[in-house]
PDB file of C-alpha atoms in Angstrom:
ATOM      1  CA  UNK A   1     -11.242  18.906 -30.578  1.00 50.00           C
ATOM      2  CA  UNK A   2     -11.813  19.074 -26.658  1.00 43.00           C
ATOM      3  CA  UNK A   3     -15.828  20.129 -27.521  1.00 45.00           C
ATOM      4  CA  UNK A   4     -15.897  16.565 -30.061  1.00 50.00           C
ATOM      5  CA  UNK A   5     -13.864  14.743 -26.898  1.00 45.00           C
ATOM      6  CA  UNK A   6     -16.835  16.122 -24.556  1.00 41.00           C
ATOM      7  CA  UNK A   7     -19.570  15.303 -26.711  1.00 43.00           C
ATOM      8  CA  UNK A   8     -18.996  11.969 -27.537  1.00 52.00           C
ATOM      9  CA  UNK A   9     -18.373  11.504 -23.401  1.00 48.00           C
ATOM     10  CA  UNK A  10     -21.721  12.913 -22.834  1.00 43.00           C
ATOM     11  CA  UNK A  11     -23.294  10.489 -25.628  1.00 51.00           C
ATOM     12  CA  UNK A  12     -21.685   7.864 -23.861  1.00 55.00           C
ATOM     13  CA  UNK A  13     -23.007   8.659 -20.562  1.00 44.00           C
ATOM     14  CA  UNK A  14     -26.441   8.835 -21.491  1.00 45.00           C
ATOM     15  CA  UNK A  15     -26.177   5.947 -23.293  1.00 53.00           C
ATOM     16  CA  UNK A  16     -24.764   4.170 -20.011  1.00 54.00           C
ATOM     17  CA  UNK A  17     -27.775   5.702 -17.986  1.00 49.00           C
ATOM     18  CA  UNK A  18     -30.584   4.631 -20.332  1.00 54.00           C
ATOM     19  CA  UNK A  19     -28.724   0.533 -20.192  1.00 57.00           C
ATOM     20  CA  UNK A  20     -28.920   1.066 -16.367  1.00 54.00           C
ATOM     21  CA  UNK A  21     -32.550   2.435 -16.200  1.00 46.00           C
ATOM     22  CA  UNK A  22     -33.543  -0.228 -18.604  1.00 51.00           C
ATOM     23  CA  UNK A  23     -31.866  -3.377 -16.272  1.00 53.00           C
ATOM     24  CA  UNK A  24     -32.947  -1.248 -12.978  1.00 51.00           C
ATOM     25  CA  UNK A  25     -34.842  -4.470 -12.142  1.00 51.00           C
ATOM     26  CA  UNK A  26     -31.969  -7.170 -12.907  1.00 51.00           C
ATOM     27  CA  UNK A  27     -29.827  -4.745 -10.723  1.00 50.00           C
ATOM     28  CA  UNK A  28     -32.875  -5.065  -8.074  1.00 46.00           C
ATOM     29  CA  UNK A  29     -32.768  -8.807  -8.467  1.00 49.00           C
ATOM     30  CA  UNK A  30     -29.125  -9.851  -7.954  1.00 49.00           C
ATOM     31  CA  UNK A  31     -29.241  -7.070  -4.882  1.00 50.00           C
ATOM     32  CA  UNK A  32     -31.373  -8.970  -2.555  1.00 58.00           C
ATOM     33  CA  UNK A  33     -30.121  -9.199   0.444  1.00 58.00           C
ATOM     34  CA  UNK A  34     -29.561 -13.157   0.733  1.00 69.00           C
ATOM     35  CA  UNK A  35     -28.746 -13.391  -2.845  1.00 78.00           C
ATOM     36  CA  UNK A  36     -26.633 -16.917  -2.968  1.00 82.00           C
ATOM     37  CA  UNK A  37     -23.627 -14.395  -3.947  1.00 84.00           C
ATOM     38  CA  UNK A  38     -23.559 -12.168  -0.966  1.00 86.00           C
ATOM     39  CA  UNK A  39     -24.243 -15.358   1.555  1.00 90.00           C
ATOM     40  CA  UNK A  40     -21.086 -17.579  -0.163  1.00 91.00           C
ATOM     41  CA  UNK A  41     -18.958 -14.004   0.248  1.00 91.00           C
ATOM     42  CA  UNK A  42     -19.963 -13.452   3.889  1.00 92.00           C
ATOM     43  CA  UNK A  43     -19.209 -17.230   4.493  1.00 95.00           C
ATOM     44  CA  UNK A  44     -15.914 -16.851   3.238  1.00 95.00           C
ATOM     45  CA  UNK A  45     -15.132 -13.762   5.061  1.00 96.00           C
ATOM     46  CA  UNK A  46     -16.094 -15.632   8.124  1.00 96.00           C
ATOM     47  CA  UNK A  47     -14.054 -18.319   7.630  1.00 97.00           C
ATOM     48  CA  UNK A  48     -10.455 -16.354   6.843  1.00 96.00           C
ATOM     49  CA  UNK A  49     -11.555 -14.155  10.262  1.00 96.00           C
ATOM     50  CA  UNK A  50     -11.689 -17.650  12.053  1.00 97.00           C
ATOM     51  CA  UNK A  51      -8.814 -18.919  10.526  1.00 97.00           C
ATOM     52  CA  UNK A  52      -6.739 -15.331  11.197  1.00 96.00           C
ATOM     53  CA  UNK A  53      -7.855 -15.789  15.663  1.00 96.00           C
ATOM     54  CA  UNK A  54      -7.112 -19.812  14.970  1.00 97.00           C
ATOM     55  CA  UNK A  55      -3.865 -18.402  14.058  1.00 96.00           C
ATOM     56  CA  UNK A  56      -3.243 -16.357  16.976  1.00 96.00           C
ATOM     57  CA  UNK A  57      -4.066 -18.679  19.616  1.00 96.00           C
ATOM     58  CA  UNK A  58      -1.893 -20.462  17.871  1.00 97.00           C
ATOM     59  CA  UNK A  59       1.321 -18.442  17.792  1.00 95.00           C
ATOM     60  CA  UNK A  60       0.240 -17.330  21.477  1.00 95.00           C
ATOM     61  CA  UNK A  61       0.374 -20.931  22.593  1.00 95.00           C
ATOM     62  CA  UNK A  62       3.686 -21.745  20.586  1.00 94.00           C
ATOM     63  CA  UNK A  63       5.392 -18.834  22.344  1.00 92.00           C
ATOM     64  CA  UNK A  64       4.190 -18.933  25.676  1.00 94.00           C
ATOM     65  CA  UNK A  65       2.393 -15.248  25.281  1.00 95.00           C
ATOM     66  CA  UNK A  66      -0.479 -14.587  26.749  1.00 94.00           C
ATOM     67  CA  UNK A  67      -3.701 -13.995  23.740  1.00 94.00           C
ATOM     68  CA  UNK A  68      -4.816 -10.425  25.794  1.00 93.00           C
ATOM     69  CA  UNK A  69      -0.832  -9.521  24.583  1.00 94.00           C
ATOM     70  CA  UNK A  70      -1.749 -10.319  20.773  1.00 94.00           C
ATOM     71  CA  UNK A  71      -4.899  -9.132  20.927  1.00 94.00           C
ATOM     72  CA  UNK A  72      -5.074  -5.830  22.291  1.00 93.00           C
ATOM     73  CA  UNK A  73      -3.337  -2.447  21.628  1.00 90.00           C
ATOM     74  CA  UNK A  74       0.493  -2.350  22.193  1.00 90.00           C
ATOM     75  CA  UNK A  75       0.144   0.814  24.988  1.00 90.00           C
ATOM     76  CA  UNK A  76      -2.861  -0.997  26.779  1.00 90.00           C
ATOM     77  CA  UNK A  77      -0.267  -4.075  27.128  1.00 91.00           C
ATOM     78  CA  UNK A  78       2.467  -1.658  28.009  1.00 90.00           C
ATOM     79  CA  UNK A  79       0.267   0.799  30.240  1.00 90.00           C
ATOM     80  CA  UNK A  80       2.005   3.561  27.914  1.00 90.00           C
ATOM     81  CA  UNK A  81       1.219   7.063  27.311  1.00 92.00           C
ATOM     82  CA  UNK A  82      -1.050   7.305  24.002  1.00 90.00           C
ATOM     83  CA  UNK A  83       0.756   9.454  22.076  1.00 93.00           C
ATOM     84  CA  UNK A  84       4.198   7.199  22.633  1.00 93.00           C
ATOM     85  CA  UNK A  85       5.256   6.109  19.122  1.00 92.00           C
ATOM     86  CA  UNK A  86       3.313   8.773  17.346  1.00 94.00           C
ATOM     87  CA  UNK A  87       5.220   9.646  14.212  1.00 95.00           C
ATOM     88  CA  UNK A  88       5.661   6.089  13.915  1.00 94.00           C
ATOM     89  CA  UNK A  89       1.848   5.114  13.883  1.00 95.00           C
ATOM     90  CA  UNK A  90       1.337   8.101  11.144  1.00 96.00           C
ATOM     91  CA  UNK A  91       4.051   7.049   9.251  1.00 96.00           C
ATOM     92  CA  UNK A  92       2.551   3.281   9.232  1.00 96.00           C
ATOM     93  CA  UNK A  93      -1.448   4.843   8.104  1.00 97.00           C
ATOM     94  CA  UNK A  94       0.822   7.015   5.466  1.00 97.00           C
ATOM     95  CA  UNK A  95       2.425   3.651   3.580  1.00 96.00           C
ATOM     96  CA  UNK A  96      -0.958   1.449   4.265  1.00 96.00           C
ATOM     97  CA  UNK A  97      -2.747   4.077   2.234  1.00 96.00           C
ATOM     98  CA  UNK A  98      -0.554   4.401  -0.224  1.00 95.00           C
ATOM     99  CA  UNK A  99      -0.337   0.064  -0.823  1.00 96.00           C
ATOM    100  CA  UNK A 100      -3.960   0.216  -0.705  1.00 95.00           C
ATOM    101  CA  UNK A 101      -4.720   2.834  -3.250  1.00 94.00           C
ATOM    102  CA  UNK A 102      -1.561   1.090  -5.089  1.00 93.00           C
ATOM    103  CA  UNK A 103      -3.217  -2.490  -5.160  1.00 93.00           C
ATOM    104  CA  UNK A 104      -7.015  -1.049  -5.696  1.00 92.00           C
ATOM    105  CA  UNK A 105      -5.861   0.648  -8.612  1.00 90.00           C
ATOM    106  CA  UNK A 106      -3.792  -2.001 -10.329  1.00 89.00           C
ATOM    107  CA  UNK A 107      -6.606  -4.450  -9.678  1.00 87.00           C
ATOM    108  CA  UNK A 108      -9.077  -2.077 -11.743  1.00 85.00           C
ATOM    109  CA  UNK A 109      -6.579  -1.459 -14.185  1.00 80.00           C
ATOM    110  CA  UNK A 110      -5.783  -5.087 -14.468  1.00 73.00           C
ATOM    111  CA  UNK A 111      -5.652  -5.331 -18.473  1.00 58.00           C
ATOM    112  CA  UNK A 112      -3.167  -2.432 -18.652  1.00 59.00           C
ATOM    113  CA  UNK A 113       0.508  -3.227 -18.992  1.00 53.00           C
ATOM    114  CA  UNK A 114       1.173  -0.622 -16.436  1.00 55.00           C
ATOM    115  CA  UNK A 115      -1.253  -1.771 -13.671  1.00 72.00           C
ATOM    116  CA  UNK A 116       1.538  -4.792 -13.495  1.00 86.00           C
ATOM    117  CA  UNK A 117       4.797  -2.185 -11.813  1.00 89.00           C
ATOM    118  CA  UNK A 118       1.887  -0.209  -9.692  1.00 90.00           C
ATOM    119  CA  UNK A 119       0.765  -3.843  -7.893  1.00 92.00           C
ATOM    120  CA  UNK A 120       4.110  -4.616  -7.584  1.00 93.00           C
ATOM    121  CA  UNK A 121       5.450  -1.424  -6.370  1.00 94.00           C
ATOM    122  CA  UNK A 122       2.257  -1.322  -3.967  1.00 94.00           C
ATOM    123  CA  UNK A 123       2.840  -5.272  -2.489  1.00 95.00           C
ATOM    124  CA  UNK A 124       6.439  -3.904  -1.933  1.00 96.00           C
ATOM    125  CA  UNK A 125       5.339  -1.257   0.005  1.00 97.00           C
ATOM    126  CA  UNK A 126       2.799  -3.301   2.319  1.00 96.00           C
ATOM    127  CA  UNK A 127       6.043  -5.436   3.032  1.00 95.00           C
ATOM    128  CA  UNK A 128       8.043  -2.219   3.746  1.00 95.00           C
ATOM    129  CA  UNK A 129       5.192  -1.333   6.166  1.00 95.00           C
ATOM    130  CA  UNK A 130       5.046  -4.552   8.015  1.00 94.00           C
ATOM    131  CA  UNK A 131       8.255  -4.479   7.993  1.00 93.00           C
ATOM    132  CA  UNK A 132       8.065  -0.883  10.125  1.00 92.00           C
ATOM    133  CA  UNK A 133       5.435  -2.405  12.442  1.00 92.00           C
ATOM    134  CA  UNK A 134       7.061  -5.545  13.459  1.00 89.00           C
ATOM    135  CA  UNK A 135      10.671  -4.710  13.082  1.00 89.00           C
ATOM    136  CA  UNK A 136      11.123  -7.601  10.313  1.00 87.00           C
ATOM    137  CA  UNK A 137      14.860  -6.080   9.638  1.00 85.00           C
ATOM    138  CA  UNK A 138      15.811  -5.431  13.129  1.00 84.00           C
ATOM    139  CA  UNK A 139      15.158  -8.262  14.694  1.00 84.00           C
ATOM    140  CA  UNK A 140      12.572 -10.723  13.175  1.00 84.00           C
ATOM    141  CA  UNK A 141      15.086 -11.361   9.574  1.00 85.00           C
ATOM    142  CA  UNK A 142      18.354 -11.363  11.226  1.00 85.00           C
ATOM    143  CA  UNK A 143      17.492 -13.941  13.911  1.00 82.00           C
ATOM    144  CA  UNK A 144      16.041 -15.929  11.225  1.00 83.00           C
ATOM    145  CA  UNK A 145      18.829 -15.833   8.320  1.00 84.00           C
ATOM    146  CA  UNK A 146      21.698 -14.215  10.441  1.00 82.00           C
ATOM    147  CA  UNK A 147      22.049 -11.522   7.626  1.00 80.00           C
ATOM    148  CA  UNK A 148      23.089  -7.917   9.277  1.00 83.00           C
ATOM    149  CA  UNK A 149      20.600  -5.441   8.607  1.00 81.00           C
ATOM    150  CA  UNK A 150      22.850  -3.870   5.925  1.00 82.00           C
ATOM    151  CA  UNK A 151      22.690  -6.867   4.222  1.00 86.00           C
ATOM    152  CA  UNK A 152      18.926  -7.081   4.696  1.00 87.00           C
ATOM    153  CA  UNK A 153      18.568  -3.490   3.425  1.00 86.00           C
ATOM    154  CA  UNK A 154      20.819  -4.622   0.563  1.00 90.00           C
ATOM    155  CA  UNK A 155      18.253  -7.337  -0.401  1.00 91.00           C
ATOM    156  CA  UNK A 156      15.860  -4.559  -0.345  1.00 92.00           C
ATOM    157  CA  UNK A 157      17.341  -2.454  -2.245  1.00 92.00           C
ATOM    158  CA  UNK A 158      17.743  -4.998  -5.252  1.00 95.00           C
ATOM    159  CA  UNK A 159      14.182  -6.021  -4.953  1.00 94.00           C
ATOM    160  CA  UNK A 160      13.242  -1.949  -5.311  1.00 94.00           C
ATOM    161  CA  UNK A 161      15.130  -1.868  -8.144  1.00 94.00           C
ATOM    162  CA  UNK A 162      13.938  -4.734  -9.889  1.00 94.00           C
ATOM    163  CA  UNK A 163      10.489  -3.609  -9.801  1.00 93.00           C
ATOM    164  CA  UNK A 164      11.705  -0.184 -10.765  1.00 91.00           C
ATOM    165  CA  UNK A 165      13.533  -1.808 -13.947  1.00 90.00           C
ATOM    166  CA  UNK A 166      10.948  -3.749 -14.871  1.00 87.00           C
ATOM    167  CA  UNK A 167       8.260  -0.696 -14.871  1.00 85.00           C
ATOM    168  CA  UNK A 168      11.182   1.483 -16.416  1.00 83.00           C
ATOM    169  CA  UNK A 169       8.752   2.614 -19.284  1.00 79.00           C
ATOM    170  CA  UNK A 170       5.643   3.503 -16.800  1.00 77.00           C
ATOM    171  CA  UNK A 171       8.341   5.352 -14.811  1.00 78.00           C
ATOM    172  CA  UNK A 172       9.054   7.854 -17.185  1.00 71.00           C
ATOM    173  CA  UNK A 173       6.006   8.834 -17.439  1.00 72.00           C
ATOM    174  CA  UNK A 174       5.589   9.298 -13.724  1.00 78.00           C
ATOM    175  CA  UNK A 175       5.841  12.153 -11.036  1.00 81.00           C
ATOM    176  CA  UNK A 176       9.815  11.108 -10.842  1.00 90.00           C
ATOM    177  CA  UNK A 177      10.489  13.957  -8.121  1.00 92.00           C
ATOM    178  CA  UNK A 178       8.298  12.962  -5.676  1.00 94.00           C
ATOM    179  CA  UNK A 179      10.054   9.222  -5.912  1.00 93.00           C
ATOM    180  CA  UNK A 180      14.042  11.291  -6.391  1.00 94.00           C
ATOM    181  CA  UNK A 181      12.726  13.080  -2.722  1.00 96.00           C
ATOM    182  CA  UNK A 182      11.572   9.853  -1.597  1.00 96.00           C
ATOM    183  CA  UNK A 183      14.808   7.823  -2.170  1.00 95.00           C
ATOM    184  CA  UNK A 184      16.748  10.805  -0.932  1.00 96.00           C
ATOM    185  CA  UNK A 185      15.194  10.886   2.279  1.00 97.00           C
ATOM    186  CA  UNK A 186      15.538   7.273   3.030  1.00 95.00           C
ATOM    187  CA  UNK A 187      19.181   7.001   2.000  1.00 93.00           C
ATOM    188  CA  UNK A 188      19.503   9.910   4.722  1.00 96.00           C
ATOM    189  CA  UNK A 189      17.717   8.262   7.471  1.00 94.00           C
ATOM    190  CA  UNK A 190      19.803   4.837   6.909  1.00 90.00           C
ATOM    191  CA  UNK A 191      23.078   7.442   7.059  1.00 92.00           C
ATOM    192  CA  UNK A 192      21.724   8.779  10.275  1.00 93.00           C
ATOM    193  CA  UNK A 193      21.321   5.669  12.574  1.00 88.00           C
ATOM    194  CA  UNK A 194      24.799   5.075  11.802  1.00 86.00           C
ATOM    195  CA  UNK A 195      25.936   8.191  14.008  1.00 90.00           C
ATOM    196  CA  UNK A 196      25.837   7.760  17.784  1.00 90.00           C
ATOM    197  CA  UNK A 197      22.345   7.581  19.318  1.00 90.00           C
ATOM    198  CA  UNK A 198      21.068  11.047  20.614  1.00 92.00           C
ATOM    199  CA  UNK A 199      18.105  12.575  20.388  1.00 93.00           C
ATOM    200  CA  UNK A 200      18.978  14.933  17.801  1.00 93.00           C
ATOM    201  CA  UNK A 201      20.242  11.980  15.589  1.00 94.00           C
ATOM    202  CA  UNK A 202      16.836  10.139  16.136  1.00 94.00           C
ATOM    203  CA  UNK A 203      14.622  12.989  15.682  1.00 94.00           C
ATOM    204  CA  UNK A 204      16.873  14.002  12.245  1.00 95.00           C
ATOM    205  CA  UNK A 205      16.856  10.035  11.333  1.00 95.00           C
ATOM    206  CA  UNK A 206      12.696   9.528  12.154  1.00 96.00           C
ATOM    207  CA  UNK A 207      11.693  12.901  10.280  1.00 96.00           C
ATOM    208  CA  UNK A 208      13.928  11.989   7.826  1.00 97.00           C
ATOM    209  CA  UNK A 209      12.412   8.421   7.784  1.00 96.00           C
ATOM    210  CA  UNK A 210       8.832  10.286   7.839  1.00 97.00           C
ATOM    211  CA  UNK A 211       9.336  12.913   5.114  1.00 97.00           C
ATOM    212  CA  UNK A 212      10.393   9.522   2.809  1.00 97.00           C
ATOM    213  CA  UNK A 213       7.227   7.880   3.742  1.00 97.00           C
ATOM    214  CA  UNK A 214       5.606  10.754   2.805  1.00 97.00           C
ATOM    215  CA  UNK A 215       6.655  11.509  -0.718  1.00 97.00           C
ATOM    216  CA  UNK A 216       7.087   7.690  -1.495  1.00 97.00           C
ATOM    217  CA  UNK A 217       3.035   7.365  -0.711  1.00 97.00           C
ATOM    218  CA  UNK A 218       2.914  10.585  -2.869  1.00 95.00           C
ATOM    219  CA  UNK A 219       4.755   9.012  -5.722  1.00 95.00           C
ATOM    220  CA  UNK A 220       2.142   5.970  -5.597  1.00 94.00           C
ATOM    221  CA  UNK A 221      -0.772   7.996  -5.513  1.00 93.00           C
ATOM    222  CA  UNK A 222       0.147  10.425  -8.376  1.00 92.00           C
ATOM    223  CA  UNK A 223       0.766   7.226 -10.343  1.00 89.00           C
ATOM    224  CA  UNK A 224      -2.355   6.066 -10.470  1.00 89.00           C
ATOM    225  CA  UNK A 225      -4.224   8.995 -10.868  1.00 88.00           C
ATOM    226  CA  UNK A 226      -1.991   9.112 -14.220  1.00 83.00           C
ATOM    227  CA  UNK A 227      -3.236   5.639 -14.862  1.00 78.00           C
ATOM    228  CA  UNK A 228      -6.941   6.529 -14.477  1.00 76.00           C
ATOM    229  CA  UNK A 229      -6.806  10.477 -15.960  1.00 74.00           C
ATOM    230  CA  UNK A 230      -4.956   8.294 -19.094  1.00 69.00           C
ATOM    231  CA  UNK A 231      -7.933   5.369 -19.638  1.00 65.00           C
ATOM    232  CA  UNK A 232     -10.158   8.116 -19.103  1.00 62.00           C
ATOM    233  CA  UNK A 233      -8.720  10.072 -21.999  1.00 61.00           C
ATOM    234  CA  UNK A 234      -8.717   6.722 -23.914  1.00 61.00           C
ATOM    235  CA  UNK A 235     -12.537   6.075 -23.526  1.00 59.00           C
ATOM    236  CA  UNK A 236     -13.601   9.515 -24.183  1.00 57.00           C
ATOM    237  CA  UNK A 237     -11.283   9.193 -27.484  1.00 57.00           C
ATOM    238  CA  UNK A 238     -12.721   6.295 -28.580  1.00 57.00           C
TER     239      UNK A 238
END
């Protein structure tokens, strides 16, 4: 069965090679350099890079900050040491990779029923990391709504578990443990910045914090290599 699986993947392989040898120069054509394509996407591009520095001269000017404070790294501003916040910053590339692989592969796997809980599960997780970077929960939310943040991380936790009950069925199917350690490990960290501050309880309630980040990102990319290893299977099936 695998060696019928294998052959017809070969078969379709060459088949896909000789189509692409035999429109190499309609590939040639639409790859020229200042095709109208690639000109209207680099316009574009230009435009929401404007409108992103429009923005912060903006907010600089509404707040009375100076732009070289918005613009430039947080421990140039500060004169800080550059390892200061260093957990932190890995923590923050651990989620952004995770979102992005999230959001890549639901985009490619757009057609699929299970591409839908993966986007939404990824978009959650951008928020979550934003959220880390900017202190949306500590400060930014509660001065805005006057919610405490265990109310805020009560709204959280019902949007988690809406997205979680409405991809119940891709779920099973998932590396659970990895998402069981996850959960665990956040729970724990939210526990811990309830004792008194020390720097036992914030080294326990960061690596704590960090391990979560870790297996949650884990959880997403395990996910959608199931996604692709299962359209793979599909296609070589078919």
């Amino acid at each position: 069965m695998r060696t019928e699986i294998l052959l017809k993947g070969l078969g379709r392989l060459v088949a896909s090679m000789r189509n692409r040898v035999g429109n190499n120069q309609d590939q040639l054509t639409q790859s020229r350099v200042f095709s109208g394509h690639q000109i209207r996407e680099v316009v574009l591009i230009f435009a929401i890079c404007i409108l992103a520095l429009s923005a912060v001269v903006a907010f600089g000017h509404l707040t009375g900050t100076k732009i070289s404070h918005l613009t430039k790294d947080p421990l140039v501003v500060t004169k800080g040491r550059v390892y200061l916040g260093m957990q932190s910053n890995f923590g923050v590339l651990i989620w952004w990779s995770g979102a992005v692989i999230g959001l890549f592969t639901a985009l490619l796997l757009r057609q699929r029923l299970a591409s839908s809980f993966l986007f939404h599960l990824s978009l959650f997780t951008a928020f979550l990391t934003l959220d880390d970077m900017f202190m949306f929960h500590e400060r930014i939310w509660p001065s805005i709504t006057g919610l405490s943040e265990t109310r805020l991380f009560l709204v959280y936790f019902l949007w988690a578990t809406l997205i979680f009950f409405l991809g119940r069925k891709d779920i099973v199917r998932a590396p659970v443990l990895s998402l069981i350690v996850s959960v665990v490990f956040f729970a724990l960290s939210v526990g811990l910045d309830r004792l008194p501050n020390s720097q036992l309880q914030t080294l326990f309630e960061d690596g704590a914090k960090f391990i979560g980040q870790v297996f949650w990102t884990l959880f997403i990319i395990r996910t959608a290599l199931s996604h692709f290893e299962k359209t793979e299977q599909k296609m070589l099936v078919r």
